[in-house]
């Protein structure tokens, strides 16, 4: 990672984590246990976060050399044959070693030089060993990884089914994807399929396409080759967008307008590695690597890193507002008569009880809407199966069948086996489109359903504010102590910027941020908007990533369906119920008919097993459950905090005048510390605002 970008991001990270730690101490003193717990979780996640950079592509593209050039040393194995057979994580460490994590759960530490024997397919022995390995973690003192980055070396996408599956399982976890292309095979079919089927149309921004081996062609041809590759990528992206949204959609228009933002760079990883190993600065700079590393650094810090900071920065803001409210209520209540407070407290507890009961009903209703949505979408799955069948049948009708394919049993078997991956890919193509469409429908409806909570949320906020106001009304007027809380609240409002909870007001910014996000940007906006509040969307984000909703498509579903087809259908095309057919009697049309029958049987089997139905049900239920539970937790935290504050006020009123004076000074000091925290965070808020805009 470029040092300048990293230092800027690290300074922001330090400011945020310091603010969380300081505010957590204040909230601890105020007895705000719920807010302290949330902030500690956020801080731990932020401090332990590592940017994951995945290197992906077909074999013979130079993926390993690209990695080694980033590291500045020959660390990962490279070979002219398909090499990596496992996932290999490269992380910074002052020591050089490799941890081999076996599938049985055991771990073995070996020298880096021995890595080839465990994770490659270079020899029969190493391939056999690699089959027992889950993943490897390489520890190495490489400068690039020192700044909180880990590199993920993946097997080739076009190697075999197992390697492809290994590569796909890590995709949703990556902050950046380096797609390694090559000038001698520009944007091949499998690379186009990766773009279409393994990342959602809205998530292409985390991919950097690098065209390797640029030193293999004449420099006068570089621009022409890059233009051709860019056109191929753009065509693939537009085809996918049109298939998911339609050519007349706003999404398609927006994608067309952003094609110029596709990241595409020419490099020579070989020359970059040589330049670094031999300390040849000129060779390194001519390799194109400085521009590549700068682009990757900006992607990680200015884009992925900024989003990583939104939630923690606004968790501080949310907790600060809650702390100010607590302090303001307690300062005002100290001037109340005990009898007056008891009356206000009794009314407040009744209000809390009513809101808690209503909250439970609202959350129950939201969860039920997930089940209703599944029922509403269910009939559309029949269309999905028919579309899948029609598309694959159309493909089969266009498959060329030659006389050589019909020559003998071996020829027919070869033809059958060759058809399997092609038809699997067609299934993947169709499923990718169908599931992404369905995901968009779910996200859109979930946004509408969450917005339906606004009415209760507004009343909830109003009720909590009324409790605070009632205490202020009963307090003595004109006291300077009243101005303490009000003054700091103004400072917090000034720091709010774009992250304010416009829909629900200041007391529950998490819910308001989520609602505003749904209005503007759907699921992506909800994640950003919710993270801009009080941590509301944090669990929902994790659940969404796990479900393939935010970060990726449901790859497990797609891969599982394709594997089921390959195992049950084409491989047995001529050796199942048609086995008795005499070879001389098999004509081209007969072969095609048998293939169509096999396709039909396979898709109908998937339909009878309700593969898509099970996926849709889980996706609807689990997504709604995740969001509902986060909203529930956010509201419950506010109610619990209010209950605790009322309890603390009751204890405050029992203190003598000297103790009250000391407590007032202590809380005034806490207000001053909160001001300092927010003032220090002001530049961070400004940068985040500029980035999100």
XYZ file of C-alpha atoms in Angstrom:
693
model
C 0.000 0.000 0.000
C 1.329 3.447 -0.885
C 2.813 5.059 2.213
C 1.037 8.397 1.770
C -2.412 6.866 1.381
C -1.805 4.547 4.297
C -0.604 7.331 6.613
C -3.702 9.401 5.836
C -5.998 6.447 6.473
C -4.054 5.385 9.567
C -4.354 8.877 11.046
C -8.126 8.740 10.582
C -8.227 5.231 12.029
C -6.273 6.355 15.094
C -8.564 9.342 15.606
C -11.657 7.173 15.463
C -10.357 4.381 17.709
C -9.076 6.938 20.219
C -12.454 8.658 20.209
C -14.232 5.354 20.805
C -11.942 4.474 23.711
C -12.333 7.896 25.387
C -16.097 8.038 24.914
C -16.419 4.459 26.136
C -14.803 5.521 29.415
C -17.255 8.392 29.774
C -20.217 6.137 29.032
C -18.907 3.647 31.590
C -18.893 6.382 34.227
C -22.446 7.307 33.245
C -23.581 3.691 33.516
C -24.428 3.380 29.801
C -23.623 -0.321 29.591
C -25.409 -0.938 26.281
C -23.518 1.812 24.468
C -20.212 0.705 25.985
C -20.741 -2.845 24.779
C -21.593 -1.712 21.251
C -18.602 0.620 21.060
C -16.213 -2.044 22.287
C -17.434 -4.445 19.605
C -16.975 -1.791 16.928
C -13.519 -0.869 18.191
C -12.353 -4.487 18.286
C -13.604 -5.081 14.755
C -11.919 -1.925 13.505
C -8.607 -2.644 15.194
C -8.546 -6.222 13.931
C -9.607 -5.376 10.386
C -7.244 -6.425 7.619
C -7.721 -5.431 3.993
C -7.990 -8.581 1.880
C -6.714 -8.375 -1.703
C -7.576 -11.392 -3.846
C -5.509 -12.256 -6.910
C -7.727 -14.062 -9.409
C -7.596 -15.219 -12.995
C -6.843 -18.154 -15.229
C -3.602 -20.097 -15.008
C -0.701 -18.967 -17.198
C -1.669 -15.335 -16.619
C 1.178 -14.774 -14.183
C -0.885 -14.517 -10.983
C 1.930 -15.747 -8.771
C 4.389 -13.334 -10.374
C 1.942 -10.477 -9.804
C 1.880 -11.383 -6.109
C 5.634 -11.788 -5.824
C 6.155 -8.418 -7.512
C 3.889 -6.801 -4.914
C 5.863 -8.507 -2.154
C 9.218 -7.723 -3.731
C 10.436 -11.314 -3.357
C 9.780 -14.799 -4.766
C 7.478 -15.922 -1.967
C 4.616 -17.885 -3.561
C 5.339 -20.754 -5.988
C 5.198 -19.982 -9.711
C 5.289 -22.386 -12.631
C 4.305 -22.546 -16.291
C 1.665 -25.175 -15.404
C -1.412 -24.685 -13.207
C 0.249 -24.243 -9.857
C -1.719 -23.077 -6.797
C -4.085 -25.786 -5.592
C -5.256 -24.146 -2.349
C -6.022 -20.735 -0.954
C -2.823 -19.097 0.257
C -2.942 -16.068 2.553
C 0.164 -13.862 2.681
C 0.438 -11.725 5.825
C 3.133 -9.521 7.289
C 5.358 -10.908 10.014
C 8.953 -10.280 11.057
C 9.460 -14.042 10.825
C 9.377 -16.142 7.661
C 7.292 -19.296 7.827
C 4.183 -20.931 6.418
C 1.331 -22.399 8.443
C -0.316 -25.323 6.663
C -3.932 -25.678 7.802
C -5.140 -29.191 6.990
C -8.751 -30.174 6.421
C -8.687 -32.350 9.542
C -8.048 -29.239 11.657
C -4.354 -29.817 12.295
C -1.727 -27.140 11.612
C 1.886 -27.610 10.606
C 4.510 -24.864 10.409
C 7.077 -25.229 7.634
C 9.715 -23.096 5.979
C 8.458 -20.819 3.192
C 10.735 -22.674 0.786
C 8.750 -25.873 1.469
C 5.394 -24.314 0.559
C 5.484 -25.814 -2.936
C 5.274 -29.306 -1.452
C 1.933 -28.564 0.204
C -0.111 -26.192 -1.969
C 0.726 -26.870 -5.625
C 0.049 -29.402 -8.349
C 3.550 -29.265 -9.787
C 4.235 -32.884 -8.864
C 1.964 -35.848 -8.200
C 3.145 -35.881 -4.591
C 2.419 -32.194 -4.022
C -0.987 -32.495 -5.685
C -1.873 -35.407 -3.402
C -0.727 -33.427 -0.382
C -2.641 -30.299 -1.527
C -5.846 -32.309 -1.560
C -5.533 -32.626 2.250
C -4.883 -28.913 2.788
C -7.628 -26.390 3.514
C -5.448 -23.284 3.220
C -1.985 -21.951 3.952
C -0.912 -18.770 5.754
C 2.442 -17.395 4.672
C 4.108 -15.043 7.142
C 6.694 -12.797 5.523
C 8.277 -9.392 6.272
C 6.963 -7.810 3.059
C 6.441 -4.049 3.049
C 3.199 -4.178 1.072
C 1.452 -6.274 3.747
C 2.899 -4.334 6.650
C 0.196 -1.697 6.365
C -2.706 -3.924 7.361
C -3.096 -5.843 4.093
C -3.260 -9.552 3.374
C -2.933 -11.005 -0.111
C -5.069 -14.004 -1.042
C -3.544 -16.221 -3.719
C -6.294 -18.235 -5.386
C -6.191 -21.238 -7.721
C -6.843 -20.592 -11.412
C -10.483 -19.970 -12.296
C -10.295 -22.313 -15.296
C -8.234 -25.045 -13.665
C -10.900 -27.528 -12.596
C -14.163 -27.560 -10.670
C -12.518 -27.936 -7.273
C -10.125 -25.083 -7.896
C -12.905 -22.844 -9.163
C -15.004 -23.609 -6.096
C -12.083 -22.725 -3.807
C -11.615 -19.435 -5.618
C -15.299 -18.577 -5.443
C -15.716 -19.214 -1.724
C -13.363 -16.370 -0.845
C -14.823 -13.752 -3.226
C -17.390 -12.292 -0.778
C -14.655 -11.685 1.822
C -12.387 -9.579 -0.394
C -11.973 -5.816 -0.204
C -10.328 -5.716 -3.623
C -10.049 -8.179 -6.494
C -7.088 -8.077 -8.839
C -8.222 -9.756 -12.066
C -5.061 -10.791 -13.900
C -5.472 -10.808 -17.677
C -2.799 -11.325 -20.317
C -2.072 -9.724 -23.687
C -1.823 -13.079 -25.443
C -5.410 -14.037 -24.470
C -7.325 -10.815 -23.810
C -10.429 -11.233 -21.642
C -11.239 -14.842 -22.395
C -14.610 -16.543 -22.106
C -14.015 -17.759 -18.551
C -12.871 -14.288 -17.498
C -16.026 -12.779 -18.960
C -18.070 -15.428 -17.146
C -16.372 -14.466 -13.890
C -17.465 -10.851 -14.313
C -21.003 -11.871 -15.265
C -21.603 -14.555 -12.676
C -19.318 -14.158 -9.676
C -19.813 -10.503 -8.755
C -22.977 -8.462 -8.647
C -23.355 -5.639 -11.131
C -23.272 -3.127 -8.271
C -20.015 -4.509 -6.915
C -17.693 -4.162 -9.906
C -16.019 -1.181 -8.280
C -13.759 -3.387 -6.193
C -12.125 -5.007 -9.241
C -8.862 -3.856 -10.809
C -8.138 -5.462 -14.172
C -4.396 -5.726 -14.814
C -3.158 -6.741 -18.256
C 0.018 -8.676 -17.571
C 2.922 -9.540 -19.888
C 2.636 -6.184 -21.609
C 6.363 -6.472 -22.365
C 5.533 -9.371 -24.726
C 4.098 -7.061 -27.388
C 5.405 -4.070 -29.290
C 4.876 -0.832 -27.391
C 3.060 0.612 -30.419
C 0.376 -2.072 -29.977
C -0.265 -1.477 -26.281
C -3.016 1.127 -26.670
C -4.812 -0.954 -29.291
C -4.719 -4.085 -27.114
C -5.938 -2.184 -24.047
C -8.773 -0.614 -26.034
C -9.857 -4.049 -27.244
C -9.813 -5.492 -23.718
C -11.691 -2.510 -22.321
C -14.368 -2.924 -24.978
C -14.738 -6.611 -24.115
C -15.081 -5.831 -20.414
C -17.599 -3.074 -21.067
C -19.640 -5.367 -23.315
C -19.701 -8.070 -20.644
C -20.725 -5.596 -17.935
C -23.499 -4.082 -20.065
C -24.829 -7.495 -21.076
C -25.057 -8.505 -17.423
C -26.697 -5.213 -16.414
C -29.231 -5.453 -19.240
C -30.060 -9.053 -18.333
C -30.639 -8.191 -14.666
C -32.327 -4.791 -14.914
C -33.334 -4.333 -18.568
C -31.938 -1.898 -21.140
C -34.522 0.747 -20.297
C -33.726 0.755 -16.575
C -32.059 3.559 -14.650
C -29.458 1.043 -13.492
C -28.483 0.294 -17.080
C -28.209 3.984 -17.895
C -26.092 4.585 -14.810
C -23.796 1.687 -15.702
C -23.291 3.036 -19.221
C -22.342 6.367 -17.715
C -19.777 4.773 -15.419
C -17.985 2.547 -17.923
C -15.101 4.977 -17.965
C -14.514 4.233 -14.278
C -13.525 0.600 -14.957
C -10.009 0.161 -13.639
C -7.706 -1.268 -16.322
C -3.917 -1.063 -16.225
C -1.041 -2.583 -18.264
C 1.788 -4.184 -16.275
C 4.770 -6.452 -16.590
C 4.871 -8.400 -13.336
C 8.051 -10.153 -14.443
C 9.926 -6.884 -14.938
C 8.483 -5.423 -11.752
C 9.735 -8.409 -9.764
C 13.146 -8.274 -11.411
C 13.359 -4.565 -10.746
C 12.625 -5.028 -7.070
C 14.823 -8.049 -6.519
C 17.768 -6.397 -8.318
C 16.974 -2.917 -6.983
C 16.617 -1.688 -10.568
C 14.369 1.334 -10.134
C 14.099 2.049 -13.850
C 12.937 -1.473 -14.724
C 10.394 -1.355 -11.901
C 8.957 1.990 -13.002
C 8.759 0.898 -16.643
C 6.812 -2.210 -15.575
C 3.685 -0.147 -14.839
C 3.656 -1.276 -11.204
C 3.855 2.178 -9.580
C 0.530 3.172 -11.173
C -0.986 -0.217 -10.288
C 0.061 -0.032 -6.640
C -1.158 3.562 -6.361
C -4.560 2.569 -7.758
C -4.813 -0.403 -5.397
C -3.805 1.766 -2.452
C -6.469 4.347 -3.244
C -9.085 1.615 -3.635
C -8.284 0.200 -0.206
C -7.904 3.455 1.723
C -10.077 6.057 0.013
C -12.925 3.697 -0.854
C -13.044 0.475 1.162
C -11.252 2.059 4.127
C -13.555 5.063 4.192
C -16.625 2.842 4.304
C -14.985 0.859 7.077
C -14.755 4.066 9.145
C -18.345 5.254 8.637
C -19.868 2.948 11.225
C -17.305 3.546 14.016
C -17.231 7.319 13.455
C -20.973 7.529 13.759
C -21.137 5.117 16.644
C -19.190 7.829 18.487
C -21.712 10.437 17.406
C -24.679 8.318 18.466
C -23.198 7.440 21.848
C -22.201 11.080 22.397
C -25.780 12.217 21.859
C -27.033 9.578 24.274
C -24.429 10.644 26.839
C -25.405 14.297 26.486
C -29.059 13.431 26.964
C -28.199 11.434 30.078
C -26.110 14.260 31.512
C -28.723 16.895 30.657
C -31.493 14.904 32.333
C -29.464 14.262 35.458
C -28.329 17.883 35.784
C -31.871 19.172 35.413
C -33.310 16.553 37.752
C -30.985 17.618 40.592
C -33.063 20.785 40.920
C -36.346 18.883 41.153
C -38.310 18.089 44.230
C -38.327 14.394 45.019
C -42.115 14.221 44.787
C -42.089 15.874 41.366
C -39.487 13.462 40.092
C -41.417 10.457 41.347
C -44.401 11.614 39.323
C -42.283 12.161 36.199
C -40.547 8.812 36.726
C -43.857 6.970 37.058
C -45.142 8.513 33.832
C -41.833 7.800 32.098
C -41.830 4.141 33.089
C -45.358 3.778 31.758
C -44.248 5.389 28.474
C -41.278 3.023 28.261
C -43.537 0.038 28.924
C -45.938 1.070 26.151
C -43.121 1.668 23.675
C -41.517 -1.657 24.484
C -44.812 -3.447 23.859
C -45.398 -1.587 20.600
C -41.797 -2.180 19.539
C -42.291 -5.904 19.972
C -45.342 -5.794 17.705
C -43.547 -3.735 15.048
C -40.584 -6.127 14.981
C -42.891 -9.134 14.813
C -44.715 -7.523 11.894
C -41.489 -6.797 10.023
C -40.335 -10.405 10.378
C -43.717 -11.623 9.151
C -43.325 -9.458 6.049
C -40.258 -11.506 5.122
C -42.390 -14.640 5.097
C -45.100 -12.849 3.131
C -42.553 -11.698 0.564
C -41.391 -15.264 0.057
C -44.991 -16.312 -0.587
C -45.449 -13.437 -3.044
C -42.266 -14.236 -4.971
C -42.739 -17.998 -4.985
C -44.871 -18.138 -8.171
C -42.106 -16.351 -10.076
C -39.755 -19.284 -9.522
C -41.754 -21.384 -11.964
C -40.859 -18.799 -14.571
C -37.226 -19.012 -13.496
C -37.121 -22.754 -14.056
C -38.816 -22.395 -17.442
C -36.416 -19.621 -18.434
C -33.488 -21.767 -17.417
C -34.815 -24.682 -19.442
C -35.605 -22.553 -22.503
C -32.152 -20.945 -22.517
C -30.336 -24.248 -22.175
C -32.512 -25.955 -24.781
C -31.762 -23.096 -27.164
C -28.085 -23.626 -26.512
C -28.389 -27.383 -27.180
C -30.175 -26.713 -30.483
C -27.185 -24.628 -31.578
C -24.494 -27.116 -30.481
C -22.610 -28.483 -33.498
C -22.545 -32.297 -33.651
C -20.072 -33.740 -36.147
C -19.656 -37.158 -37.701
C -16.549 -37.613 -35.589
C -18.723 -37.285 -32.466
C -20.895 -40.178 -33.718
C -18.117 -42.492 -34.860
C -18.082 -44.938 -31.942
C -18.829 -45.341 -28.253
C -15.616 -43.633 -27.179
C -16.378 -40.648 -29.399
C -19.862 -40.360 -27.962
C -18.516 -40.589 -24.434
C -15.970 -37.876 -25.159
C -18.676 -35.679 -26.661
C -20.879 -36.257 -23.617
C -18.099 -35.357 -21.196
C -17.213 -32.244 -23.177
C -20.796 -31.061 -23.051
C -20.979 -31.190 -19.250
C -18.944 -28.041 -18.431
C -20.624 -26.082 -21.231
C -24.115 -26.860 -20.003
C -23.040 -26.284 -16.417
C -21.898 -22.836 -17.473
C -25.230 -22.134 -19.130
C -26.962 -23.097 -15.896
C -24.632 -20.791 -13.995
C -25.344 -17.921 -16.399
C -29.099 -18.285 -16.049
C -29.028 -18.783 -12.278
C -26.771 -15.777 -11.843
C -29.250 -13.548 -13.641
C -32.331 -15.041 -11.989
C -30.970 -14.872 -8.437
C -29.603 -11.357 -8.781
C -32.978 -10.208 -10.070
C -34.618 -11.864 -7.084
C -32.109 -10.309 -4.682
C -32.893 -6.881 -6.083
C -36.604 -7.527 -5.566
C -35.982 -8.566 -1.969
C -33.800 -5.534 -1.282
C -36.354 -3.154 -2.781
C -39.272 -4.601 -0.821
C -37.262 -4.745 2.397
C -36.524 -1.048 1.938
C -40.224 -0.261 1.641
C -41.055 -2.430 4.633
C -38.400 -0.816 6.814
C -39.699 2.629 5.853
C -43.086 1.547 7.177
C -41.518 1.702 10.641
C -41.149 5.471 10.374
C -44.471 6.231 12.058
C -43.649 4.235 15.151
C -40.061 5.471 15.080
C -41.174 9.098 15.077
C -43.503 8.524 18.021
C -40.784 6.542 19.800
C -38.384 9.464 19.454
C -41.037 11.940 20.497
C -41.870 9.920 23.614
C -38.217 9.706 24.671
C -37.780 13.449 24.109
C -40.920 14.167 26.104
C -39.475 12.367 29.136
C -36.402 14.585 28.908
C -38.570 17.699 28.460
C -40.774 16.882 31.444
C -37.726 16.776 33.675
C -36.522 20.124 32.326
C -39.958 21.724 32.862
C -40.044 20.707 36.508
C -36.516 21.901 37.109
C -35.734 25.427 38.260
C -35.462 27.757 35.278
C -32.564 30.019 34.447
C -29.831 27.849 35.911
C -26.489 27.802 34.113
C -26.462 24.083 34.602
C -29.262 23.736 32.089
C -27.050 25.346 29.474
C -24.327 22.772 29.861
C -26.185 20.008 28.118
C -27.769 22.318 25.561
C -24.422 23.792 24.551
C -22.761 20.451 24.000
C -25.800 19.170 22.105
C -25.274 22.041 19.680
C -21.682 20.941 19.168
C -22.864 17.407 18.406
C -25.404 18.701 15.904
C -22.645 20.623 14.156
C -20.576 17.447 13.902
C -23.458 15.414 12.534
C -23.050 16.477 8.881
C -24.602 13.993 6.455
C -24.909 11.282 9.056
C -27.771 12.846 11.009
C -30.883 10.747 11.507
C -33.170 12.870 9.368
C -36.162 10.560 9.660
C -36.162 9.826 13.373
C -34.358 12.753 14.950
C -31.315 12.842 17.157
C -32.232 10.221 19.738
C -32.224 7.162 17.477
C -29.847 7.994 14.607
C -29.258 4.367 13.713
C -32.842 3.770 12.616
C -33.051 7.112 10.862
C -29.831 6.490 8.996
C -31.090 3.130 7.848
C -34.395 4.553 6.646
C -32.665 7.358 4.757
C -30.308 4.838 3.191
C -33.162 2.666 1.976
C -34.836 5.698 0.410
C -31.791 6.684 -1.601
C -29.823 3.591 -2.475
C -31.540 0.335 -1.551
C -29.496 -2.312 0.258
C -26.143 -0.623 -0.392
C -27.468 2.658 0.913
C -29.067 0.965 3.879
C -25.752 -0.515 4.876
C -24.025 2.857 4.567
C -26.954 4.780 6.037
C -27.389 2.377 8.927
C -23.689 2.287 9.619
C -23.916 6.064 9.698
C -26.157 5.783 12.717
C -25.936 3.891 15.959
C -24.751 0.558 14.680
C -28.179 -0.537 13.558
C -27.104 -2.112 10.288
C -23.923 -3.757 11.525
C -25.442 -7.185 12.114
C -27.581 -6.853 9.016
C -24.461 -6.179 6.972
C -22.782 -9.319 8.253
C -25.893 -11.367 7.597
C -26.266 -9.901 4.140
C -22.679 -10.709 3.254
C -23.130 -14.257 4.492
C -26.256 -14.590 2.374
C -24.526 -13.242 -0.699
C -26.759 -10.161 -0.775
C -24.262 -7.364 -0.389
C -20.905 -8.727 -1.417
C -21.746 -11.370 -3.921
C -24.190 -13.663 -5.587
C -25.364 -16.906 -3.926
C -22.336 -18.785 -5.259
C -22.969 -21.899 -3.194
C -26.429 -22.246 -4.695
C -25.187 -21.745 -8.239
C -22.239 -24.067 -7.838
C -24.347 -26.709 -6.167
C -26.958 -26.713 -8.917
C -24.325 -26.893 -11.636
C -22.577 -29.747 -9.856
C -25.882 -31.597 -9.498
C -26.477 -31.286 -13.199
C -22.984 -32.441 -14.100
C -23.231 -35.435 -11.826
C -26.699 -36.585 -12.866
C -27.121 -35.743 -16.497
C -24.670 -35.258 -19.299
C -21.956 -37.617 -18.132
C -24.457 -40.464 -18.397
C -26.006 -39.264 -21.619
C -25.449 -42.424 -23.646
C -24.841 -44.878 -20.864
C -28.147 -44.741 -19.012
C -31.585 -45.596 -20.329
C -30.351 -45.132 -23.943
C -27.506 -47.550 -23.518
C -29.096 -50.266 -25.647
C -29.380 -48.024 -28.711
C -27.238 -49.378 -31.524
C -24.499 -46.960 -32.512
C -25.117 -47.142 -36.273
C -28.713 -46.064 -35.646
C -27.702 -42.918 -33.773
C -27.984 -39.911 -36.049
C -27.243 -36.310 -35.208
C -30.876 -35.519 -34.492
C -31.181 -38.528 -32.223
C -28.143 -37.389 -30.235
C -29.564 -33.889 -29.945
C -32.927 -35.267 -28.819
C -31.258 -37.378 -26.157
C -29.279 -34.380 -24.984
C -32.451 -32.279 -24.789
C -34.172 -35.044 -22.830
C -31.242 -35.160 -20.430
C -31.334 -31.394 -19.954
C -35.080 -31.459 -19.371
C -34.798 -34.268 -16.831
C -32.061 -32.469 -14.927
C -33.898 -29.152 -14.681
C -37.114 -30.905 -13.678
C -35.195 -32.756 -10.981
C -33.932 -29.426 -9.650
C -37.485 -28.135 -9.718
C -38.855 -31.174 -7.907
C -36.146 -30.812 -5.272
C -37.207 -27.139 -4.863
C -33.638 -25.867 -4.959
C -34.554 -22.264 -5.745
C -37.510 -22.325 -3.366
C -35.298 -23.314 -0.439
C -32.776 -20.614 -1.289
C -35.471 -17.937 -1.646
C -37.129 -18.873 1.638
C -33.862 -18.742 3.556
C -32.849 -15.468 1.912
C -36.153 -13.722 2.674
C -36.432 -14.995 6.234
C -32.823 -14.527 7.280
C -32.468 -11.084 5.716
C -35.622 -9.758 7.353
C -34.670 -11.426 10.639
C -31.236 -9.762 10.613
C -32.575 -6.270 9.953
C -35.486 -6.675 12.392
C -33.232 -7.868 15.189
C -30.848 -4.954 14.692
C -33.680 -2.433 14.805
C -35.071 -4.176 17.864
C -31.698 -4.028 19.585
C -31.263 -0.341 18.775
C -34.642 0.618 20.204
C -34.162 -1.633 23.225
C -30.784 -0.024 23.938
C -32.485 3.376 24.022
C -35.249 2.140 26.336
C -32.791 0.412 28.664
C -30.595 3.496 28.754
C -33.583 5.658 29.672
C -34.574 3.257 32.450
C -31.045 3.297 33.814
C -30.867 7.100 33.685
C -34.094 7.410 35.664
C -32.674 5.008 38.228
C -29.457 7.052 38.488
C -31.495 10.254 38.932
C -33.320 8.671 41.852
C -29.944 7.946 43.447
C -28.677 11.460 42.624
C -31.606 13.083 44.470
C -30.724 11.146 47.613
C -27.252 12.753 47.748
C -26.432 15.686 49.977
C -25.642 19.121 48.548
C -21.879 18.600 48.661
C -22.146 15.324 46.754
C -24.488 16.912 44.216
C -22.052 19.766 43.629
C -19.205 17.335 43.077
C -21.347 15.256 40.692
C -22.387 18.361 38.741
C -18.767 19.363 38.228
C -17.893 15.835 37.169
C -20.642 15.740 34.549
C -19.733 19.225 33.300
C -16.196 17.910 32.837
C -17.551 14.951 30.942
C -19.387 17.349 28.642
C -16.126 19.142 27.958
C -14.397 15.876 27.142
C -17.182 14.938 24.729
C -16.728 18.308 23.029
C -13.017 17.588 22.578
C -13.708 14.136 21.132
C -16.152 15.507 18.569
C -13.891 18.411 17.673
C -11.044 15.976 16.987
C -13.372 13.942 14.791
C -14.562 16.907 12.751
C -11.934 16.416 9.978
C -12.848 12.730 9.784
C -16.543 13.533 9.372
C -15.700 16.045 6.651
C -13.623 13.527 4.711
C -16.288 10.867 5.032
C -18.948 13.308 3.878
C -16.887 14.261 0.837
C -16.231 10.617 0.009
C -19.855 9.503 0.271
C -21.004 12.468 -1.788
